[in-house]
Coordinates of C-alpha atoms in Angstrom, one line a residue:
Chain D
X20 CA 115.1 65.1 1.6
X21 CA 114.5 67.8 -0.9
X22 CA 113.2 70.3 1.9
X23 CA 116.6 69.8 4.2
X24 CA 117.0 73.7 4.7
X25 CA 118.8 74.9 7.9
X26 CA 115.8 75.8 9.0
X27 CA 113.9 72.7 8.5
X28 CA 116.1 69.7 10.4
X29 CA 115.6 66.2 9.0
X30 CA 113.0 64.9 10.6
X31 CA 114.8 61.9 12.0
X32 CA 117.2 65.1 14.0
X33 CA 113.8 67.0 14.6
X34 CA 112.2 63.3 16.7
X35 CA 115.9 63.8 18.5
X36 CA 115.2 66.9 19.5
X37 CA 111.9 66.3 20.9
X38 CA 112.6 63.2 23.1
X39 CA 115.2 65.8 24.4
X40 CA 113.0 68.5 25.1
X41 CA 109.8 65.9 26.2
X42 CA 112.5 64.2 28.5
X43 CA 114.4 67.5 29.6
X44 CA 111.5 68.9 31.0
X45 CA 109.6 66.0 32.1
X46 CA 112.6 65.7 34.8
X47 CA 112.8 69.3 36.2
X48 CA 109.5 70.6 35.6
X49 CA 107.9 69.6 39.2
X50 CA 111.2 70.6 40.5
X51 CA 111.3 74.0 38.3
X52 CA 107.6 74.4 39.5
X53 CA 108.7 74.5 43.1
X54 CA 111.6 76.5 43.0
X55 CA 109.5 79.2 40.8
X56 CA 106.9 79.1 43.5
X57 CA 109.5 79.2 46.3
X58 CA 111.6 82.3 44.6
X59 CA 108.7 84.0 44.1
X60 CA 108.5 85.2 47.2
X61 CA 111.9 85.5 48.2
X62 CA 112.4 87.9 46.1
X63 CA 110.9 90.2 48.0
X64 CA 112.7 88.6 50.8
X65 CA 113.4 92.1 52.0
X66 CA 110.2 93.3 52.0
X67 CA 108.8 90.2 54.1
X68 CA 111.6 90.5 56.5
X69 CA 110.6 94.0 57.5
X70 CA 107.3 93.6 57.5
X71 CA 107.2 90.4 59.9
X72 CA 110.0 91.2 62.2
X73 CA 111.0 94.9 63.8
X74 CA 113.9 96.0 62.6
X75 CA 116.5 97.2 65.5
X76 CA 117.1 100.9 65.1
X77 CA 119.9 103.3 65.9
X78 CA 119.3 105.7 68.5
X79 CA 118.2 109.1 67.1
X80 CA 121.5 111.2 68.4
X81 CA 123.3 114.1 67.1
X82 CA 125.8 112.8 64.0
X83 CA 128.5 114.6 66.4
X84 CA 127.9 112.1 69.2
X85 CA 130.9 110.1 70.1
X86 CA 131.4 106.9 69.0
X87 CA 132.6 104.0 70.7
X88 CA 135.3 101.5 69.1
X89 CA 134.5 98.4 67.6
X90 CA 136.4 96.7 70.7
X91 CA 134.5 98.4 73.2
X92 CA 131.5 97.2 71.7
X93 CA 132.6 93.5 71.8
X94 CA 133.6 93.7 75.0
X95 CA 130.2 95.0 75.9
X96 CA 128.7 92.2 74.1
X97 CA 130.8 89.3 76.1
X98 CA 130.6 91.5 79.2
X99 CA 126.4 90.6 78.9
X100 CA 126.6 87.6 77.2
X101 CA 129.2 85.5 79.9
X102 CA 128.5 81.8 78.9
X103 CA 128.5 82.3 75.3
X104 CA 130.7 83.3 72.5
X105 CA 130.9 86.1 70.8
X106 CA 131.9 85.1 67.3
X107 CA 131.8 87.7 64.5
X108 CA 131.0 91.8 64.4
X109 CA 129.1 92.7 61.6
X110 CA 127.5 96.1 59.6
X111 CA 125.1 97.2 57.2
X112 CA 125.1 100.4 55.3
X113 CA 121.5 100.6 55.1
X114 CA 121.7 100.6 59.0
X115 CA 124.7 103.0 60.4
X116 CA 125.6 103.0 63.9
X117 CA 124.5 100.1 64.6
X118 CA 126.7 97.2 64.9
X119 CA 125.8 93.7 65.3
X120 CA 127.6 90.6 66.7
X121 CA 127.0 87.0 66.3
X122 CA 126.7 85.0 69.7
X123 CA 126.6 81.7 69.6
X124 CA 126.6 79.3 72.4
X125 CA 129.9 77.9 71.4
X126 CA 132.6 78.8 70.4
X127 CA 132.1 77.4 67.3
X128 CA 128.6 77.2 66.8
X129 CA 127.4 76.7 63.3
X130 CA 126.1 79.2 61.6
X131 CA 122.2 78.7 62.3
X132 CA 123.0 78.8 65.8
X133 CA 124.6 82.1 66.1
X134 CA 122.1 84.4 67.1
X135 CA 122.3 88.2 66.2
X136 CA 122.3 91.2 68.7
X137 CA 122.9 94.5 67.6
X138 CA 124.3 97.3 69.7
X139 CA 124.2 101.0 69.0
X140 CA 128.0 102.3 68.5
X141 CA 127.3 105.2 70.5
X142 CA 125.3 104.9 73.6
X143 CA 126.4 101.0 74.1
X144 CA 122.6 99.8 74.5
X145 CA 121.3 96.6 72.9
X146 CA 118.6 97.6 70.4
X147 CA 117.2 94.5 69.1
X148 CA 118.4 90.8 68.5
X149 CA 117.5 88.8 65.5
X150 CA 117.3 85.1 65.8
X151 CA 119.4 82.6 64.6
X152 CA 117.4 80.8 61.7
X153 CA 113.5 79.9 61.7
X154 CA 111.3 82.8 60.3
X155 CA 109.5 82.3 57.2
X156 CA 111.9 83.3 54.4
X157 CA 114.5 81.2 55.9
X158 CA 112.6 78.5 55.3
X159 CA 111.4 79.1 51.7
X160 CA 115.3 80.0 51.5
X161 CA 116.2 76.7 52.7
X162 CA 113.2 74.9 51.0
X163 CA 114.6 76.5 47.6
X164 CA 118.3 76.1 47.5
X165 CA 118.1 72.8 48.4
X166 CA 114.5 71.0 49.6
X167 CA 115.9 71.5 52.7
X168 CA 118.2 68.6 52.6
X169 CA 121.9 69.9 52.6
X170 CA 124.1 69.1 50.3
X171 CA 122.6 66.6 48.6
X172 CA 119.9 68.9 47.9
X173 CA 121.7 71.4 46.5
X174 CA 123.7 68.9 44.1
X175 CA 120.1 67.0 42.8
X176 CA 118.7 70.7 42.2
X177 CA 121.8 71.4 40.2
X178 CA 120.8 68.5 38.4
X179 CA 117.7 69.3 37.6
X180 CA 119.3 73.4 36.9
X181 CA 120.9 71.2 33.7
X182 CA 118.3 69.7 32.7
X183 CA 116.2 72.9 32.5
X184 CA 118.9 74.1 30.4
X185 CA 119.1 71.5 28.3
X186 CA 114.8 71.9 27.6
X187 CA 115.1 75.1 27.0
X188 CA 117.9 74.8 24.2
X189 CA 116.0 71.8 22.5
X190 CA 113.1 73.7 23.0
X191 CA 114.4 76.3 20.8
X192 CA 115.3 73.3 18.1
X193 CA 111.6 72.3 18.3
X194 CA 109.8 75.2 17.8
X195 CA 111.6 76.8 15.0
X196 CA 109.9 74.2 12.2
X197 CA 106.9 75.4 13.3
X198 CA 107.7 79.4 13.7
X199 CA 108.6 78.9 10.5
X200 CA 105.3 78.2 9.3
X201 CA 103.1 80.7 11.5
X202 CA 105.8 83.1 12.1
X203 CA 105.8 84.4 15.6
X204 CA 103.6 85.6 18.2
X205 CA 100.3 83.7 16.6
X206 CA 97.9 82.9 19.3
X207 CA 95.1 80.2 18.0
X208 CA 92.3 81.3 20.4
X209 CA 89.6 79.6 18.1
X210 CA 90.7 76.3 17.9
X211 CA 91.2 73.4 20.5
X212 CA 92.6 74.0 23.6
X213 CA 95.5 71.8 22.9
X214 CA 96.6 74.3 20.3
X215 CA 95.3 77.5 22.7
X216 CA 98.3 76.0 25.2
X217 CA 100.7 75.1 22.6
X218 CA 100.7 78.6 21.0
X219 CA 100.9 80.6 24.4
X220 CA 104.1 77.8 25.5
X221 CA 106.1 78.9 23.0
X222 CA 105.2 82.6 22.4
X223 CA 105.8 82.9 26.7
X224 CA 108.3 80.6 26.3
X225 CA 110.5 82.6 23.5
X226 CA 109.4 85.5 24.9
X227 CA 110.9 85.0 28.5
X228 CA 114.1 82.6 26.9
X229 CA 117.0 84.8 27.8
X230 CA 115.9 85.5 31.2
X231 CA 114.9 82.2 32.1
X232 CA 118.4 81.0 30.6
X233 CA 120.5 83.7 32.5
X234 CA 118.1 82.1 36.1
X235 CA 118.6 78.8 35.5
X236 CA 122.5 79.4 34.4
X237 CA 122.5 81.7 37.7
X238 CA 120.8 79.1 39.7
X239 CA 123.0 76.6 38.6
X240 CA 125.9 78.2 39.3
X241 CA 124.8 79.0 42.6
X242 CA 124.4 75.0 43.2
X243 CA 128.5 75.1 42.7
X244 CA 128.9 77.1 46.0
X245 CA 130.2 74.7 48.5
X246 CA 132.1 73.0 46.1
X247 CA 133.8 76.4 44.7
X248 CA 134.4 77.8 48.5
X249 CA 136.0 74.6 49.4
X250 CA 138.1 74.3 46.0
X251 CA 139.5 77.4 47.0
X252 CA 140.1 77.1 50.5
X253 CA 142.0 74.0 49.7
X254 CA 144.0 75.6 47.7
X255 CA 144.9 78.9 50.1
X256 CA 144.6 77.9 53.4
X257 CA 147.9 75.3 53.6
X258 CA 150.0 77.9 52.4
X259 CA 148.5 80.8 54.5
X260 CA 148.7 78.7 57.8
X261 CA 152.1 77.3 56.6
X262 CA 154.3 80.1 58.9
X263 CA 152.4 78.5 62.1
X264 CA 153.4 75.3 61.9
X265 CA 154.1 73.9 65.4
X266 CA 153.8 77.2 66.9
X267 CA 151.1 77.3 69.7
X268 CA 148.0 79.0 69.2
X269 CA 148.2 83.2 70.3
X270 CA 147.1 84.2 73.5
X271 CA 147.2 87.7 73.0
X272 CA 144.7 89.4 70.4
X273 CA 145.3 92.7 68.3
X274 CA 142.7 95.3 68.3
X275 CA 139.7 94.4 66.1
X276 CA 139.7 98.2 65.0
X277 CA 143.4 98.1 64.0
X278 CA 142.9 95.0 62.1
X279 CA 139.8 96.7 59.9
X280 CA 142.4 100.1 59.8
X281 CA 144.9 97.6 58.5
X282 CA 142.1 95.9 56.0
X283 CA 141.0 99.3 54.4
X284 CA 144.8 100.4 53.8
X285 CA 145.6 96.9 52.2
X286 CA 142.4 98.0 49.6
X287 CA 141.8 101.2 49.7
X288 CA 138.0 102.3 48.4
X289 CA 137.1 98.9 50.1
X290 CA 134.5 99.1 53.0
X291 CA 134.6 96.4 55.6
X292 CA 130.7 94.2 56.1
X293 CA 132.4 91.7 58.9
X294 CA 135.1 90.5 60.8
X295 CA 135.0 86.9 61.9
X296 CA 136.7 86.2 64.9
X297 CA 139.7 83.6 65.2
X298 CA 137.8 81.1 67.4
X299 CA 134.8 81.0 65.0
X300 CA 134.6 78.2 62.4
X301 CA 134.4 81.2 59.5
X302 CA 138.1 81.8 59.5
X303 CA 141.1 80.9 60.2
X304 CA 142.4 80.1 63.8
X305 CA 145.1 82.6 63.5
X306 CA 143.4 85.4 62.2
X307 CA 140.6 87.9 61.8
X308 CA 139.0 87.3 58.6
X309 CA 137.5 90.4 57.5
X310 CA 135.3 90.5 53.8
X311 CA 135.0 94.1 52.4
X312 CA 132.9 95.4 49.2
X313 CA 133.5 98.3 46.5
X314 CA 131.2 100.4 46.3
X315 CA 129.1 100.9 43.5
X316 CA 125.6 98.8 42.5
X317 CA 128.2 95.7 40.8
X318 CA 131.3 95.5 43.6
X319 CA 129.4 95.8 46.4
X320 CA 128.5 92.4 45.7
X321 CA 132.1 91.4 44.9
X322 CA 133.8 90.5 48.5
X323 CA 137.2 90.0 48.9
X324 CA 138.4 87.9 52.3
X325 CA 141.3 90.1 54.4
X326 CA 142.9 88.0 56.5
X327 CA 144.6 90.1 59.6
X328 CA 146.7 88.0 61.9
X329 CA 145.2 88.2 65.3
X330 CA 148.3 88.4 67.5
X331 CA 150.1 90.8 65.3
X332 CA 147.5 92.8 64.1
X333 CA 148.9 92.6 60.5
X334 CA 147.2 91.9 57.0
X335 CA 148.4 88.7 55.8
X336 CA 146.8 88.4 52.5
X337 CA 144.4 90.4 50.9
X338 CA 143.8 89.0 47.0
X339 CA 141.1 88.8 45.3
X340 CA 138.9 85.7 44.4
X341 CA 139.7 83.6 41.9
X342 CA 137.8 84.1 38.2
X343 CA 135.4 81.1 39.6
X344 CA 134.5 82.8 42.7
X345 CA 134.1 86.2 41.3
X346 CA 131.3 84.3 38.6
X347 CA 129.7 82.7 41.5
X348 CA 129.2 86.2 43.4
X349 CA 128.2 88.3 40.2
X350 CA 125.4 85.3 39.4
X351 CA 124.1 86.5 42.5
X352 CA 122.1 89.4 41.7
X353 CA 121.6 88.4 38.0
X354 CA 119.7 85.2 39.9
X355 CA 117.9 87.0 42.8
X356 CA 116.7 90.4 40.8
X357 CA 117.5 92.2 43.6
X358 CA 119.7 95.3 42.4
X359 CA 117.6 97.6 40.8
X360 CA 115.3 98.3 43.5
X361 CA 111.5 97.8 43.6
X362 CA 110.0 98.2 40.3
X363 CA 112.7 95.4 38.9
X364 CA 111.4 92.9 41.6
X365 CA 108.4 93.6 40.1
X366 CA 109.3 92.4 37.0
X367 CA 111.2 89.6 38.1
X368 CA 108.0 88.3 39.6
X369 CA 105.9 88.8 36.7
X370 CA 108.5 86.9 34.5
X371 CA 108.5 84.2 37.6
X372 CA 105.0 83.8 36.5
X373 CA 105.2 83.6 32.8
X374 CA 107.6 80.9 33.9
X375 CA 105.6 78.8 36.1
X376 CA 102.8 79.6 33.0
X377 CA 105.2 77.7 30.5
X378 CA 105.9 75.0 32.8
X379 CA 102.3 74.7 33.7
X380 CA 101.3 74.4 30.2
X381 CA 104.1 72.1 29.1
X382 CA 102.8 69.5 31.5
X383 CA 99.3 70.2 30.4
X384 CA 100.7 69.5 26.6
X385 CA 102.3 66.3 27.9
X386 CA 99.4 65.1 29.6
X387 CA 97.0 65.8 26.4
X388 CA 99.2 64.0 23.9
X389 CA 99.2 61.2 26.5
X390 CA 95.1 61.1 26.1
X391 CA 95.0 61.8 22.8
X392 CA 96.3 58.5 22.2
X393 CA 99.5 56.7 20.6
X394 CA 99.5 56.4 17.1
X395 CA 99.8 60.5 16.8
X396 CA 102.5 62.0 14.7
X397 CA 103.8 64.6 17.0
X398 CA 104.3 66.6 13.5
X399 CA 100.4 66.4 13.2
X400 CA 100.2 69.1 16.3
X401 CA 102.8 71.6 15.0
X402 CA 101.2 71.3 11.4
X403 CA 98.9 75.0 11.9
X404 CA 96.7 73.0 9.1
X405 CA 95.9 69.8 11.3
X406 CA 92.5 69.5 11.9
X407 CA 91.4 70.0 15.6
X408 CA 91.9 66.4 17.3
X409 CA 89.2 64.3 19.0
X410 CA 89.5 66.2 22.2
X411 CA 88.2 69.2 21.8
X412 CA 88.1 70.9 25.1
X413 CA 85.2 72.4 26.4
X414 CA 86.1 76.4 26.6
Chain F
X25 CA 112.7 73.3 -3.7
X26 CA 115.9 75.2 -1.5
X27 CA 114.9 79.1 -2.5
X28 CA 117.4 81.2 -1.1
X29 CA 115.1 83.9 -0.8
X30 CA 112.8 81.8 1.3
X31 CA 115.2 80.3 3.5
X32 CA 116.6 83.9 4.2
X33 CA 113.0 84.9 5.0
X34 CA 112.1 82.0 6.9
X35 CA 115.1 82.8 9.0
X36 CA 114.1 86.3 9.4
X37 CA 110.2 85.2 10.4
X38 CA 111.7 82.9 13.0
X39 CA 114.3 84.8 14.7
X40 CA 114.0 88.8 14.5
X41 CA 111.4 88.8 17.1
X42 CA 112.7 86.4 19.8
X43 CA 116.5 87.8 19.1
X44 CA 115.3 91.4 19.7
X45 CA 114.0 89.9 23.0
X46 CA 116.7 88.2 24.0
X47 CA 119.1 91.8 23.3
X48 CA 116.4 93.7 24.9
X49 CA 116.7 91.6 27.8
X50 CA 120.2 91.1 28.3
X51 CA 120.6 94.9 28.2
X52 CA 117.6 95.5 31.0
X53 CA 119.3 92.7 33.1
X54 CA 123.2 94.3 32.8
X55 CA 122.4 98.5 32.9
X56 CA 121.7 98.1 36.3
X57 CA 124.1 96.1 37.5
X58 CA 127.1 97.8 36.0
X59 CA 125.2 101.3 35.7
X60 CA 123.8 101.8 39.0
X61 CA 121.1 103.6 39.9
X62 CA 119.7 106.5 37.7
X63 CA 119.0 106.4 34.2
X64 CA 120.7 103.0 33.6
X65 CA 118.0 101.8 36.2
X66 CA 115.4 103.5 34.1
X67 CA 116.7 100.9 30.8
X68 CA 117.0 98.1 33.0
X69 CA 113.2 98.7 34.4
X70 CA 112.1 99.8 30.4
X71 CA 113.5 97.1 28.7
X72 CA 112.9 94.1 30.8
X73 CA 108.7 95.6 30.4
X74 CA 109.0 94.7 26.5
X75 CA 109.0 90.8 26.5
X76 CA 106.1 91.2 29.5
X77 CA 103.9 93.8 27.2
X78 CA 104.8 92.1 23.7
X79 CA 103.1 88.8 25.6
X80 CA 100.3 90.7 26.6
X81 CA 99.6 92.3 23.0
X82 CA 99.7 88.8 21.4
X83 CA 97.5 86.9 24.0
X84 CA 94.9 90.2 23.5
X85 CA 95.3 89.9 19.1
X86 CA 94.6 86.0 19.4
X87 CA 91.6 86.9 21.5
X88 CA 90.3 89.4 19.3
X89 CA 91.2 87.9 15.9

């Protein structure tokens, strides 16, 4: 082929490359189309949160009010709450002094059952609860990791993740012949409306690549969660609970506010989020497992599990997450958009709509070579100098 | 039929646009993660605007030309 430059792949690689792409995409897209719809809105999860629940606040007292210990505000908690279990004390730093606890009805309740009350640190009173699950981002939540099927869900969407990956690398391959000739950025409003949706798919498409391919790598990786936190846990938890072997389970429990003291000094600069209690199923049965944050915009998204022994009140390990873990946590924000505050959801929106605008118009282009007919060279549309075809859509 | 010179430019045509893109948005999606808020906000918010406005100014030049 005397035209074989690396620009121009033989045609017989070129045909590969478009039953990739055609193929890629005709797998995911419906699925892509949902989870753009159903991440649209949660990225302002926050936002919707806020404005369709009240938020609990903290009493308006003097910042030199006293404040009680983290104890006496679990025992305040089981003191009002008799049959049911108090199973993990939590905080936020956009909220201070108030400190929540998950009760669940077991001891062990999963955690969609565990409902949230939160307690000022300083007068003792109950300022608002938060339900278990339910609520409308939960659902789009649920509905977007994994169709709301579990496991399986989250394994077919990871899937499909790959496959969106793998359309938009041949699609790449398939549009350079024809950037070649037009050169980018050319939209063909005069012509059919084939070409119209043809031109804006790739100039949105190239346009939005490298985001789309860090969200769908993100997104991906995110599908690798279980799997990753149980990998781990495999690997940790034997020789953590090794030392107990055959000895019973403790009666006695340590102070919860000695065990965070103990945390912080294991990694100092660290802050404590929660501390999940040894009867709960997020921990171990022998300790207080306690997940602290850095602080600044990029560790205080990186956690790292302290794990304080609840009889003896000391820290038994406190390492860091393994390199797998650490990428699973840092493709958190690049996924969700949700660290650069409100003008950069924003723009993750708009770009979730120049997304479901590329997938919208790939079907469209699928559908339209369909009804133009067999017997088509695909290289006919990509030529700029093809005549309109026969279908000439009314404008 | 291989010119050099044509492949070079062919090269050029395809890629200096979409690979300025792609930097521009790598850097708006990582200033404010590692940088924080402040300025490296500002880059993050400025550069992940270009791929949105350079869309914009091509659907508007089709529409006009």
């Amino acid at each position: 082929m005397p035209d074989a430059a690396p620009l121009n792949p033989p045609k017989a690689a070129l045909k590969r490359w478009r039953l990739v792409h055609t193929w890629a995409s005709l797998v995911c897209t419906v699925f892509m189309l949902v989870l753009c719809a159903t991440g649209l809105p949660l990225i302002f999860r926050d936002e919707i949160d806020a404005a369709l629940s009240a938020r609990p606040h903290a009493a308006a007292l003097p910042d030199t009010a006293p404040t009680k210990s983290v104890d006496a505000i679990v025992a305040l908690g089981r003191a009002r709450y008799p049959s049911r279990h108090v199973q993990f004390v939590f905080w936020d730093p956009s909220r201070p002094h108030l400190v929540g606890l998950g009760v669940g009805t077991e001891a062990d309740s999963a955690l969609e059952n565990v409902e949230r009350v939160f307690f000022d640190d300083r007068t003792g009173d109950v300022m608002g609860t938060a339900p278990a699950a339910g609520g409308l981002t939960s659902f789009l939540l649920d509905l977007h990791r994994n169709l709301c099927t579990g496991i399986v869900g989250d394994l077919f969407l990871g899937l499909m993740a790959l496959a969106f990956l793998a359309s938009l690398v041949s699609g790449i391959v398939v549009y350079t012949p024809l950037a070649q000739r037009m050169g980018f950025g050319i939209v063909r409003r005069a012509r059919a409306a084939r070409l119209y949706w043809l031109d804006l798919h790739n100039l949105v498409g190239t346009a939005t690549l490298a985001w789309a391919l860090v969200v769908g790598a993100t997104g991906f990786m995110n599908t690798l969660e279980a799997p990753f936190f149980g990998l781990w846990s495999q690997t940790t938890t034997p020789a953590l609970l090794e030392p107990y072997k055959g000895k019973p389970l403790p009666t006695k429990r340590s102070s919860i506010d000695a065990a965070v003291v103990a945390a912080r000094a294991a990694l100092p600069g660290m802050t404590p989020t929660s501390v999940g209690f040894p009867e709960s199923r997020f921990g171990s049965p022998r300790h207080y497992l306690i997940w602290m944050h850095g602080s600044s915009v990029l560790t205080a998204r990186l956690f790292t599990p302290v794990l304080v022994e609840a009889e003896t009140g000391e820290v038994a390990t406190a390492r860091q997450f393994p390199w797998y873990l650490r990428a699973l946590e840092l493709s958190r924000p690049l996924h969700f958009g949700d660290y650069g505050g409100l003008p950069l959801k924003i723009l993750w929106a708009l770009l979730d709509v120049l997304a479901i605008v590329v997938l919208g118009s790939g079907a469209y282009l699928w559908v339209a070579r369909l009804r133009a007919g067999a017997g088509r060279s695909p290289a006919d549309e990509l030529d700029p100098t093809t005549p309109a075809p026969v279908t000439r859509a009314a404008e | 039929m291989t010119r050099p010179d044509a492949t070079r430019d062919g090269l050029a045509r395809v890629f200096a646009v979409p690979i300025v893109l792609a930097l521009l948005t790598f850097v708006g999606l990582l200033a404010a993660l590692f940088g924080g808020p402040g300025i490296y906000e500002w880059v993050s918010w400025v550069a992940l605007t270009a791929p949105v406005l350079l869309i914009g100014f091509c659907v508007v030049r089709g529409r006009l030309g």
